[in-house]
Tab-separated table of C-alpha atoms in Angstrom:
chain	number	residue	atom	x	y	z
S	1419	MET	CA	-20.710	87.229	-42.440
S	1420	GLU	CA	-21.689	84.815	-45.106
S	1421	LYS	CA	-19.310	84.107	-47.968
S	1422	LEU	CA	-19.885	86.374	-50.938
S	1423	VAL	CA	-21.590	84.566	-53.831
S	1424	ILE	CA	-20.535	85.877	-57.248
S	1425	LEU	CA	-22.719	84.931	-60.194
S	1426	TYR	CA	-20.685	86.747	-62.833
S	1427	GLU	CA	-17.785	89.153	-63.226
S	1428	ASP	CA	-15.686	90.816	-65.932
S	1429	ASN	CA	-13.720	94.048	-65.984
S	1430	GLN	CA	-16.933	96.148	-66.187
S	1431	ILE	CA	-19.424	94.531	-63.825
S	1432	ILE	CA	-19.907	92.221	-60.971
S	1433	VAL	CA	-23.165	90.330	-60.292
S	1434	ALA	CA	-23.535	89.000	-56.744
S	1435	LEU	CA	-26.129	87.701	-54.310
S	1436	LYS	CA	-27.096	89.838	-51.344
S	1437	PRO	CA	-28.113	87.713	-48.357
S	1438	HIS	CA	-31.229	88.598	-46.465
S	1439	ASN	CA	-30.728	91.177	-43.674
S	1440	VAL	CA	-27.416	92.542	-45.019
S	1441	PRO	CA	-27.344	96.332	-45.698
S	1442	THR	CA	-26.764	97.394	-49.298
S	1443	GLN	CA	-24.232	99.997	-48.116
S	1444	ALA	CA	-22.836	101.150	-44.788
S	1445	ASP	CA	-25.400	102.467	-42.282
S	1446	ALA	CA	-25.656	103.443	-38.659
S	1447	SER	CA	-25.735	99.760	-37.540
S	1448	GLY	CA	-22.119	99.245	-38.424
S	1449	ASP	CA	-22.902	95.818	-39.775
S	1450	LYS	CA	-20.900	94.533	-42.772
S	1451	ASP	CA	-22.611	95.806	-45.936
S	1452	MET	CA	-22.827	94.471	-49.467
S	1453	LEU	CA	-20.873	97.334	-51.093
S	1454	SER	CA	-17.912	96.802	-48.731
S	1455	MET	CA	-17.982	93.057	-49.268
S	1456	VAL	CA	-17.668	93.481	-52.986
S	1457	LYS	CA	-14.904	96.084	-52.635
S	1458	ASP	CA	-13.045	93.718	-50.324
S	1459	TYR	CA	-13.440	90.819	-52.750
S	1460	VAL	CA	-12.024	92.794	-55.664
S	1461	LYS	CA	-9.149	94.179	-53.629
S	1462	GLU	CA	-8.195	90.744	-52.413
S	1463	LYS	CA	-8.649	88.892	-55.732
S	1464	TYR	CA	-6.800	91.401	-57.873
S	1465	ASN	CA	-4.255	92.553	-55.217
S	1466	LYS	CA	-5.362	96.164	-55.549
S	1467	GLU	CA	-3.703	98.797	-53.311
S	1468	GLY	CA	-6.042	101.157	-51.482
S	1469	GLU	CA	-9.823	100.995	-51.810
S	1470	ALA	CA	-11.255	99.341	-54.922
S	1471	PHE	CA	-13.721	101.296	-56.989
S	1472	ILE	CA	-17.161	99.741	-57.064
S	1473	GLY	CA	-20.146	101.640	-58.390
S	1474	LEU	CA	-23.423	101.220	-56.537
S	1475	VAL	CA	-26.072	101.517	-59.282
S	1476	HIS	CA	-29.195	100.179	-57.389
S	1477	ARG	CA	-30.271	99.069	-53.945
S	1478	LEU	CA	-32.209	96.337	-52.139
S	1479	ASP	CA	-33.844	96.927	-48.811
S	1480	ARG	CA	-31.884	95.386	-45.955
S	1481	PRO	CA	-34.437	92.592	-45.309
S	1482	THR	CA	-34.563	91.694	-49.000
S	1483	GLY	CA	-32.122	89.214	-50.594
S	1484	GLY	CA	-31.269	88.470	-54.120
S	1485	ILE	CA	-29.282	89.516	-57.187
S	1486	MET	CA	-27.387	92.864	-57.263
S	1487	VAL	CA	-25.308	94.333	-60.118
S	1488	PHE	CA	-22.270	96.483	-59.336
S	1489	ALA	CA	-20.097	98.527	-61.732
S	1490	ARG	CA	-16.278	98.238	-61.687
S	1491	ASN	CA	-15.584	101.650	-63.171
S	1492	SER	CA	-17.228	105.042	-63.469
S	1493	LYS	CA	-18.193	104.708	-67.122
S	1494	SER	CA	-20.068	101.471	-66.520
S	1495	ALA	CA	-21.569	102.937	-63.351
S	1496	SER	CA	-23.015	105.881	-65.357
S	1497	ARG	CA	-24.442	103.638	-68.115
S	1498	LEU	CA	-26.038	101.237	-65.724
S	1499	THR	CA	-27.472	104.015	-63.583
S	1500	SER	CA	-29.079	105.449	-66.748
S	1501	GLN	CA	-30.673	102.060	-67.543
S	1502	PHE	CA	-32.177	101.874	-64.037
S	1503	ALA	CA	-33.377	105.454	-64.216
S	1504	SER	CA	-35.137	104.876	-67.582
S	1505	ARG	CA	-36.583	101.537	-66.436
S	1506	GLU	CA	-34.836	99.651	-69.190
S	1507	ILE	CA	-33.636	97.095	-66.622
S	1508	LYS	CA	-36.229	94.389	-65.912
S	1509	LYS	CA	-36.254	92.992	-62.350
S	1510	THR	CA	-38.372	90.104	-61.219
S	1511	TYR	CA	-39.043	89.453	-57.500
S	1512	TYR	CA	-40.502	86.387	-55.760
S	1513	ALA	CA	-42.584	87.020	-52.625
S	1514	VAL	CA	-44.279	84.804	-50.113
S	1515	LEU	CA	-47.635	86.409	-48.995
S	1516	SER	CA	-49.167	85.644	-45.643
S	1517	LYS	CA	-52.552	85.493	-47.292
S	1518	VAL	CA	-53.661	84.363	-50.723
S	1519	PRO	CA	-54.846	87.313	-52.895
S	1520	GLN	CA	-58.374	87.149	-54.286
S	1521	ALA	CA	-57.142	87.633	-57.818
S	1522	LYS	CA	-54.539	85.092	-58.857
S	1523	SER	CA	-52.895	87.755	-61.081
S	1524	GLY	CA	-53.238	91.483	-61.034
S	1525	HIS	CA	-52.001	94.983	-61.551
S	1526	LEU	CA	-51.613	97.022	-58.322
S	1527	VAL	CA	-51.570	100.840	-58.369
S	1528	HIS	CA	-51.137	103.035	-55.235
S	1529	ASN	CA	-49.823	106.383	-54.347
S	1530	LEU	CA	-47.045	106.141	-51.822
S	1531	LYS	CA	-45.363	108.689	-49.540
S	1532	LYS	CA	-42.410	108.171	-47.272
S	1533	ASP	CA	-42.744	109.066	-43.580
S	1534	LYS	CA	-39.097	109.939	-42.939
S	1535	LYS	CA	-39.564	110.448	-39.244
S	1536	ASN	CA	-40.754	106.864	-38.739
S	1537	ASN	CA	-38.932	105.370	-41.703
S	1538	ILE	CA	-42.062	103.877	-43.255
S	1539	VAL	CA	-43.887	104.256	-46.501
S	1540	LYS	CA	-47.642	104.883	-46.518
S	1541	ILE	CA	-50.415	104.544	-49.015
S	1542	VAL	CA	-51.990	108.031	-49.398
S	1543	PRO	CA	-54.541	109.830	-51.610
S	1544	ILE	CA	-53.371	110.810	-55.039
S	1545	SER	CA	-53.863	114.497	-54.187
S	1546	GLU	CA	-51.346	114.329	-51.251
S	1547	GLU	CA	-48.337	116.484	-51.860
S	1548	GLY	CA	-45.027	114.622	-52.178
S	1549	SER	CA	-46.706	111.342	-53.057
S	1550	LYS	CA	-45.551	109.141	-55.840
S	1551	ARG	CA	-47.408	106.606	-58.128
S	1552	ALA	CA	-46.370	103.015	-57.624
S	1553	GLU	CA	-47.346	100.082	-59.938
S	1554	LEU	CA	-46.555	96.395	-60.142
S	1555	ASP	CA	-47.786	93.334	-61.797
S	1556	TYR	CA	-48.039	90.024	-59.936
S	1557	LYS	CA	-48.937	86.344	-60.554
S	1558	VAL	CA	-49.696	83.627	-58.023
S	1559	LEU	CA	-47.427	80.645	-58.672
S	1560	GLN	CA	-48.244	78.324	-55.766
S	1561	ILE	CA	-50.558	78.231	-52.763
S	1562	GLU	CA	-49.627	76.355	-49.541
S	1563	GLY	CA	-52.322	76.621	-46.803
S	1564	GLU	CA	-52.888	80.279	-46.170
S	1565	THR	CA	-49.730	81.437	-47.849
S	1566	ALA	CA	-48.951	82.128	-51.502
S	1567	LEU	CA	-45.751	82.332	-53.628
S	1568	VAL	CA	-46.075	85.131	-56.182
S	1569	GLU	CA	-43.961	86.430	-59.054
S	1570	VAL	CA	-43.728	90.233	-58.950
S	1571	CYS	CA	-42.658	92.648	-61.653
S	1572	PRO	CA	-42.417	96.247	-60.267
S	1573	LEU	CA	-43.118	98.820	-62.981
S	1574	THR	CA	-41.906	101.672	-60.812
S	1575	GLY	CA	-38.974	101.784	-58.329
S	1576	ARG	CA	-40.377	103.108	-55.127
S	1577	GLY	CA	-38.871	102.361	-51.754
S	1578	HIS	CA	-40.572	99.402	-49.894
S	1579	GLN	CA	-43.015	99.336	-52.796
S	1580	ILE	CA	-43.715	95.591	-52.944
S	1581	ARG	CA	-44.105	95.271	-49.195
S	1582	VAL	CA	-46.428	98.317	-48.855
S	1583	GLN	CA	-48.597	97.472	-51.890
S	1584	PHE	CA	-49.307	93.938	-50.845
S	1585	SER	CA	-49.991	95.043	-47.305
S	1586	GLY	CA	-52.416	97.480	-48.849
S	1587	ILE	CA	-54.442	94.597	-50.197
S	1588	ASN	CA	-54.369	92.861	-46.876
S	1589	CYS	CA	-51.768	90.236	-48.094
S	1590	PRO	CA	-48.573	91.353	-46.264
S	1591	LEU	CA	-45.307	89.591	-47.018
S	1592	PHE	CA	-44.400	86.642	-44.781
S	1593	GLY	CA	-42.213	87.827	-41.904
S	1594	ASP	CA	-42.785	91.560	-42.581
S	1595	ASN	CA	-42.754	93.028	-39.121
S	1596	LYS	CA	-42.776	96.568	-40.456
S	1597	TYR	CA	-45.822	96.348	-42.736
S	1598	GLY	CA	-47.475	93.086	-41.653
S	1599	LYS	CA	-47.957	93.878	-37.991
S	1600	ASP	CA	-50.031	91.087	-36.469
S	1601	LYS	CA	-51.143	89.752	-39.828
S	1602	THR	CA	-48.085	87.682	-40.530
S	1603	LYS	CA	-45.677	85.289	-38.846
S	1604	SER	CA	-42.385	86.401	-37.434
S	1605	SER	CA	-39.472	85.021	-39.396
S	1606	LYS	CA	-35.745	85.755	-39.575
S	1607	ASN	CA	-36.120	86.176	-43.371
S	1608	LEU	CA	-38.563	88.437	-45.125
S	1609	GLY	CA	-40.451	86.622	-47.884
S	1610	LEU	CA	-38.992	88.746	-50.631
S	1611	TRP	CA	-36.232	87.730	-53.089
S	1612	ALA	CA	-34.893	89.611	-56.123
S	1613	GLY	CA	-34.576	86.494	-58.234
S	1614	ARG	CA	-34.061	87.632	-61.812
S	1615	ILE	CA	-32.594	90.630	-63.604
S	1616	GLU	CA	-32.170	91.579	-67.204
S	1617	PHE	CA	-30.057	94.462	-68.585
S	1618	ILE	CA	-27.732	95.510	-71.345
S	1619	HIS	CA	-24.050	95.123	-70.736
S	1620	PRO	CA	-22.504	98.661	-70.414
S	1621	THR	CA	-19.764	98.113	-73.008
S	1622	THR	CA	-20.539	95.007	-75.104
S	1623	LYS	CA	-24.293	95.899	-75.445
S	1624	GLU	CA	-25.042	92.239	-74.998
S	1625	LYS	CA	-28.309	91.348	-73.210
S	1626	MET	CA	-27.423	89.907	-69.814
S	1627	VAL	CA	-29.849	87.747	-67.929
S	1628	PHE	CA	-29.224	86.335	-64.414
S	1629	ALA	CA	-31.610	84.269	-62.309
S	1630	CYS	CA	-31.041	82.477	-58.954
S	1631	PRO	CA	-33.546	81.006	-56.485
S	1632	PRO	CA	-33.220	81.677	-52.750
S	1633	GLU	CA	-31.844	79.034	-50.383
S	1634	LYS	CA	-34.278	76.357	-49.218
S	1635	GLU	CA	-35.118	77.804	-45.859
S	1636	LEU	CA	-38.265	79.402	-44.481
S	1637	PRO	CA	-40.403	80.687	-45.959
S	1638	TRP	CA	-39.073	79.427	-49.352
S	1639	SER	CA	-38.862	75.802	-48.177
S	1640	ASN	CA	-42.592	75.605	-48.180
S	1641	PHE	CA	-42.621	75.913	-51.969
S	1642	TYR	CA	-41.114	74.257	-55.013
S	1643	ILE	CA	-39.571	77.524	-56.133
S	1644	GLU	CA	-36.665	76.073	-58.069
S	1645	LYS	CA	-38.861	75.044	-60.964
S	1646	TYR	CA	-39.516	78.770	-61.830
S	1647	PHE	CA	-35.843	79.137	-62.496
S	1648	LEU	CA	-35.523	76.307	-65.009
S	1649	ARG	CA	-37.188	78.291	-67.825
């Protein structure tokens, strides 16, 4: 397991980087998960007896890497959860697409429905029962050959949303074996990174902004992604 990278911590929150292919919380795989890693970190650093309280207020899909925020007490957990639920928290993702979109910027709208049996999300007609509207904005930042680096701002928080919506316009994410099928290259890392997050601190009410680029390995090493974090 990779060493836990902490971007910020105080007595209310911890902001850390989730590596690609690490579960957000414990699952059937038994692999070390992000929530347990943060709990172990707090327990060791502060010599806490028993299990440390860490509130899980949002999730990233296992293949997705990037910034995660955790609460250190129940009050902060409740306030952060409310911010996520009301879409007050702004998240920016960076994605590498296996095909360049026709429009260099755009607004994607689809209706999505989860197929629980096969653990996939599908684009379905708006009339289909149980479906949910998904929206995102994107902007192409760089093009390298047939691939494109895009900045993505999801306006809704649907599971697998970014992956499914780009696959829906025939531009699946680089390395997405679930939604890219034979349209994309196989890769140990999915081309999706939660690179920036903005929220209000649960107690000080200060605006908090954190940004961090992914490590320079495929597919990110094909692009000069660092310059978009110097703003």
